[in-house]
């Protein structure tokens, strides 16, 4: 169903750097901004990154986003236990005329 | 600080109409820089954008093709809220439904608490 592909899981020990990829196409990531959301268990998603690489107020600078061509990435440096959550990328799709979300990546802190 | 408070029933039978309301505080449904959006989440379909309403000198509505024939999103300026109606529901419409604000940057910066809607006979 999802047109944006993410790895189902990622993990690291406290303090490590974890990177999550998001792969799309020219009709979505290639031509539009990418956004990232964090979802803690039992809660609504929370905006983490907007317009490819900007952090809303209150989001730690451990989180960073980037985009290249039809792919995007979210990096978490200095991994902490409270970062254990599901992460989703999102963007607009010009062909489908809808916002599309990634398949989601579950981050586990070992 | 913007807050979105959802209300509506959580259990429906097949063929019934899903109706949810999202009350807005800290912003206006008639804002010229925001859009008011419904998104749902289920294990089988993941996060799915359903549609939005927004005001830019007049009211606009955009809907996802997957639900376009069954969905209506309406603003209520008198109560500063917006609603979702989804007709002829089936068990495939079982999901957690969220109302959100789409900001100037086109991200979903504020979310409601979510409503689990179960469709079962």
CSV table of C-alpha atoms in Angstrom, one decimal:
chain,number,residue,atom,x,y,z
A,1,UNK,CA,0.0,0.0,0.0
A,2,UNK,CA,2.7,2.5,1.0
A,3,UNK,CA,4.7,4.0,-1.8
A,4,UNK,CA,7.6,5.0,0.5
A,5,UNK,CA,9.8,2.2,1.6
A,6,UNK,CA,11.6,2.1,4.9
A,7,UNK,CA,13.4,-0.7,6.7
A,8,UNK,CA,11.1,-2.4,9.2
A,9,UNK,CA,13.6,-2.2,12.0
A,10,UNK,CA,16.8,-0.5,13.2
A,11,UNK,CA,18.7,-0.7,16.5
A,12,UNK,CA,21.6,0.6,18.4
A,13,UNK,CA,23.1,0.9,21.9
A,14,UNK,CA,22.9,4.1,23.9
A,15,UNK,CA,25.1,6.8,22.4
A,16,UNK,CA,25.3,5.2,19.0
A,17,UNK,CA,24.1,6.7,15.7
A,18,UNK,CA,21.2,5.2,13.9
A,19,UNK,CA,20.1,6.0,10.3
A,20,UNK,CA,16.7,5.3,8.8
A,21,UNK,CA,16.2,5.4,5.0
A,22,UNK,CA,13.1,6.3,3.0
A,23,UNK,CA,13.0,5.4,-0.6
A,24,UNK,CA,10.4,6.9,-3.1
A,25,UNK,CA,10.2,8.1,-6.6
A,26,UNK,CA,10.3,11.2,-8.8
A,27,UNK,CA,6.6,11.8,-8.2
A,28,UNK,CA,6.9,12.0,-4.4
A,29,UNK,CA,10.3,12.5,-2.7
A,30,UNK,CA,12.0,13.6,-5.9
A,31,UNK,CA,9.8,16.6,-6.3
A,32,UNK,CA,8.6,17.5,-2.8
A,33,UNK,CA,9.7,18.1,0.7
A,34,UNK,CA,10.1,15.2,3.1
A,35,UNK,CA,8.8,15.1,6.7
A,36,UNK,CA,9.6,12.7,9.5
A,37,UNK,CA,7.3,11.7,12.4
A,38,UNK,CA,8.0,9.8,15.7
A,39,UNK,CA,5.3,7.7,17.2
A,40,UNK,CA,5.7,6.4,20.8
A,41,UNK,CA,3.5,3.4,21.7
A,42,UNK,CA,-0.1,4.3,22.2
A,43,UNK,CA,0.3,7.9,21.1
A,44,UNK,CA,-0.3,10.0,18.0
A,45,UNK,CA,2.6,10.7,15.7
A,46,UNK,CA,4.7,13.7,16.5
A,47,UNK,CA,6.4,16.0,13.9
A,48,UNK,CA,10.2,15.5,14.1
A,49,UNK,CA,11.6,17.0,10.9
A,50,UNK,CA,9.9,19.3,8.3
A,51,UNK,CA,10.9,20.5,4.8
A,52,UNK,CA,13.7,17.8,4.6
A,53,UNK,CA,16.0,19.0,7.4
A,54,UNK,CA,14.3,21.5,9.8
A,55,UNK,CA,13.6,20.7,13.4
A,56,UNK,CA,10.5,22.1,15.1
A,57,UNK,CA,11.1,23.9,18.4
A,58,UNK,CA,11.7,21.4,21.2
A,59,UNK,CA,13.1,18.6,19.0
A,60,UNK,CA,16.6,17.7,20.1
A,61,UNK,CA,19.4,18.4,17.6
A,62,UNK,CA,20.3,14.7,17.9
A,63,UNK,CA,17.7,14.3,15.2
A,64,UNK,CA,18.6,15.3,11.6
A,65,UNK,CA,17.1,14.8,8.2
A,66,UNK,CA,18.5,14.9,4.7
A,67,UNK,CA,17.3,14.2,1.2
A,68,UNK,CA,19.0,13.3,-2.0
A,69,UNK,CA,17.2,12.5,-5.3
A,70,UNK,CA,14.3,10.1,-4.6
A,71,UNK,CA,15.5,9.1,-1.1
A,72,UNK,CA,15.6,10.7,2.3
A,73,UNK,CA,17.2,9.8,5.6
A,74,UNK,CA,16.7,10.4,9.3
A,75,UNK,CA,19.7,10.2,11.6
A,76,UNK,CA,19.6,9.8,15.3
A,77,UNK,CA,22.9,10.5,16.9
A,78,UNK,CA,23.7,9.9,20.6
A,79,UNK,CA,20.8,7.3,20.8
A,80,UNK,CA,18.8,7.4,24.0
A,81,UNK,CA,16.3,5.0,25.5
A,82,UNK,CA,13.5,7.5,25.0
A,83,UNK,CA,14.1,7.3,21.3
A,84,UNK,CA,12.6,3.8,21.1
A,85,UNK,CA,9.6,4.4,18.9
A,86,UNK,CA,8.3,4.0,15.3
A,87,UNK,CA,9.5,6.5,12.7
A,88,UNK,CA,7.7,7.4,9.5
A,89,UNK,CA,8.7,9.5,6.5
A,90,UNK,CA,6.0,11.4,4.6
A,91,UNK,CA,5.6,13.6,1.5
A,92,UNK,CA,3.2,14.7,-1.2
A,93,UNK,CA,2.8,12.5,-4.2
A,94,UNK,CA,2.1,14.5,-7.4
A,95,UNK,CA,0.7,11.5,-9.3
A,96,UNK,CA,-1.6,10.2,-6.7
A,97,UNK,CA,-2.5,13.7,-5.4
A,98,UNK,CA,-2.3,12.5,-1.8
A,99,UNK,CA,0.1,12.7,1.1
A,100,UNK,CA,1.9,9.4,1.4
A,101,UNK,CA,3.6,7.8,4.3
A,102,UNK,CA,6.5,5.4,4.7
A,103,UNK,CA,6.1,1.8,5.9
A,104,UNK,CA,7.6,2.8,9.2
A,105,UNK,CA,10.8,1.8,11.1
A,106,UNK,CA,10.8,0.5,14.6
A,107,UNK,CA,13.9,1.7,16.5
A,108,UNK,CA,15.0,-0.4,19.4
A,109,UNK,CA,17.6,0.7,21.9
A,110,UNK,CA,19.6,-2.3,23.0
B,1,UNK,CA,-0.6,26.3,21.7
B,2,UNK,CA,-2.9,24.5,19.3
B,3,UNK,CA,-5.0,21.7,20.7
B,4,UNK,CA,-7.3,19.3,18.8
B,5,UNK,CA,-9.9,17.3,20.7
B,6,UNK,CA,-11.7,14.5,18.8
B,7,UNK,CA,-15.1,13.0,19.6
B,8,UNK,CA,-17.3,10.4,18.1
B,9,UNK,CA,-18.4,6.8,18.4
B,10,UNK,CA,-15.9,4.0,18.2
B,11,UNK,CA,-18.1,1.0,17.2
B,12,UNK,CA,-20.0,0.8,13.9
B,13,UNK,CA,-21.8,-1.9,12.0
B,14,UNK,CA,-21.0,-2.5,8.3
B,15,UNK,CA,-22.9,0.0,6.0
B,16,UNK,CA,-23.2,2.6,8.7
B,17,UNK,CA,-21.7,6.1,8.5
B,18,UNK,CA,-18.6,7.0,10.5
B,19,UNK,CA,-18.9,10.5,12.0
B,20,UNK,CA,-16.1,12.2,13.9
B,21,UNK,CA,-15.6,15.8,15.1
B,22,UNK,CA,-12.4,17.6,15.9
B,23,UNK,CA,-12.6,20.7,18.1
B,24,UNK,CA,-9.9,23.3,17.6
B,25,UNK,CA,-8.4,25.6,20.2
B,26,UNK,CA,-5.5,28.0,19.7
B,27,UNK,CA,-6.2,28.4,16.0
B,28,UNK,CA,-9.1,29.0,13.6
B,29,UNK,CA,-10.7,26.6,11.2
B,30,UNK,CA,-10.9,29.6,8.9
B,31,UNK,CA,-7.1,30.2,9.1
B,32,UNK,CA,-5.6,31.3,5.8
B,33,UNK,CA,-2.4,29.4,6.4
B,34,UNK,CA,-3.5,26.0,7.7
B,35,UNK,CA,-5.5,23.1,6.4
B,36,UNK,CA,-7.5,20.7,8.6
B,37,UNK,CA,-6.9,17.1,7.8
B,38,UNK,CA,-8.0,13.5,8.7
B,39,UNK,CA,-5.5,10.6,8.7
B,40,UNK,CA,-6.1,7.0,9.8
B,41,UNK,CA,-3.8,4.2,10.8
B,42,UNK,CA,-4.3,0.5,10.7
B,43,UNK,CA,-2.0,-2.5,10.8
B,44,UNK,CA,-2.9,-3.5,7.2
B,45,UNK,CA,-2.8,0.0,5.6
B,46,UNK,CA,-0.4,1.9,7.7
B,47,UNK,CA,-0.8,5.6,7.9
B,48,UNK,CA,-3.3,6.8,5.3
B,49,UNK,CA,-4.1,10.4,4.5
B,50,UNK,CA,-7.9,10.8,3.9
B,51,UNK,CA,-8.4,14.4,3.0
B,52,UNK,CA,-8.5,18.0,4.1
B,53,UNK,CA,-10.5,21.2,4.2
B,54,UNK,CA,-9.0,24.7,4.1
B,55,UNK,CA,-10.0,28.3,3.6
B,56,UNK,CA,-8.3,30.6,1.1
B,57,UNK,CA,-11.0,33.3,0.4
B,58,UNK,CA,-13.3,30.3,-0.1
B,59,UNK,CA,-13.5,26.8,1.2
B,60,UNK,CA,-11.6,24.0,-0.5
B,61,UNK,CA,-11.7,20.2,0.0
B,62,UNK,CA,-9.3,17.5,-1.2
B,63,UNK,CA,-9.9,13.8,-0.8
B,64,UNK,CA,-7.9,10.7,-1.3
B,65,UNK,CA,-9.0,8.7,-4.3
B,66,UNK,CA,-9.3,5.5,-2.2
B,67,UNK,CA,-12.3,7.0,-0.3
B,68,UNK,CA,-13.4,9.9,-2.5
B,69,UNK,CA,-16.9,8.5,-3.2
B,70,UNK,CA,-17.6,8.0,0.5
B,71,UNK,CA,-16.0,10.9,2.4
B,72,UNK,CA,-17.0,14.4,3.4
B,73,UNK,CA,-14.9,16.8,5.5
B,74,UNK,CA,-16.7,19.9,6.6
B,75,UNK,CA,-15.7,22.9,8.6
B,76,UNK,CA,-18.0,24.4,11.3
B,77,UNK,CA,-17.0,28.0,11.8
B,78,UNK,CA,-19.6,28.6,14.5
B,79,UNK,CA,-18.0,26.0,16.8
B,80,UNK,CA,-14.4,26.3,15.4
B,81,UNK,CA,-14.3,22.6,14.5
B,82,UNK,CA,-14.3,20.3,11.5
B,83,UNK,CA,-15.8,16.9,10.9
B,84,UNK,CA,-15.3,13.6,9.0
B,85,UNK,CA,-18.1,11.6,7.5
B,86,UNK,CA,-17.3,8.3,5.9
B,87,UNK,CA,-20.3,6.4,4.4
B,88,UNK,CA,-20.9,2.7,3.9
B,89,UNK,CA,-18.2,1.5,6.2
B,90,UNK,CA,-16.8,-2.0,6.0
B,91,UNK,CA,-14.4,-3.9,8.3
B,92,UNK,CA,-11.6,-2.5,6.2
B,93,UNK,CA,-12.3,0.9,7.6
B,94,UNK,CA,-11.4,-0.2,11.1
B,95,UNK,CA,-8.5,2.0,12.2
B,96,UNK,CA,-7.4,4.7,14.5
B,97,UNK,CA,-8.5,8.0,13.1
B,98,UNK,CA,-6.6,11.2,13.7
B,99,UNK,CA,-7.4,14.9,13.0
B,100,UNK,CA,-4.4,17.1,12.3
B,101,UNK,CA,-3.4,20.6,11.4
B,102,UNK,CA,-1.5,20.9,8.2
B,103,UNK,CA,0.8,23.9,8.7
B,104,UNK,CA,2.2,26.6,6.4
B,105,UNK,CA,5.2,24.2,5.8
B,106,UNK,CA,2.7,21.5,4.8
B,107,UNK,CA,3.6,19.2,7.7
B,108,UNK,CA,1.1,17.8,10.2
B,109,UNK,CA,2.3,19.8,13.3
B,110,UNK,CA,-0.6,19.2,15.7
B,111,UNK,CA,-2.6,15.9,16.1
B,112,UNK,CA,-5.7,14.9,18.0
B,113,UNK,CA,-5.6,12.1,20.5
B,114,UNK,CA,-6.9,9.5,18.0
B,115,UNK,CA,-10.2,7.6,18.0
B,116,UNK,CA,-10.2,3.8,17.5
B,117,UNK,CA,-13.1,3.1,15.2
B,118,UNK,CA,-14.1,-0.6,14.9
B,119,UNK,CA,-16.5,-1.8,12.2
B,120,UNK,CA,-18.0,-5.2,13.1
B,121,UNK,CA,-21.3,-6.9,12.7
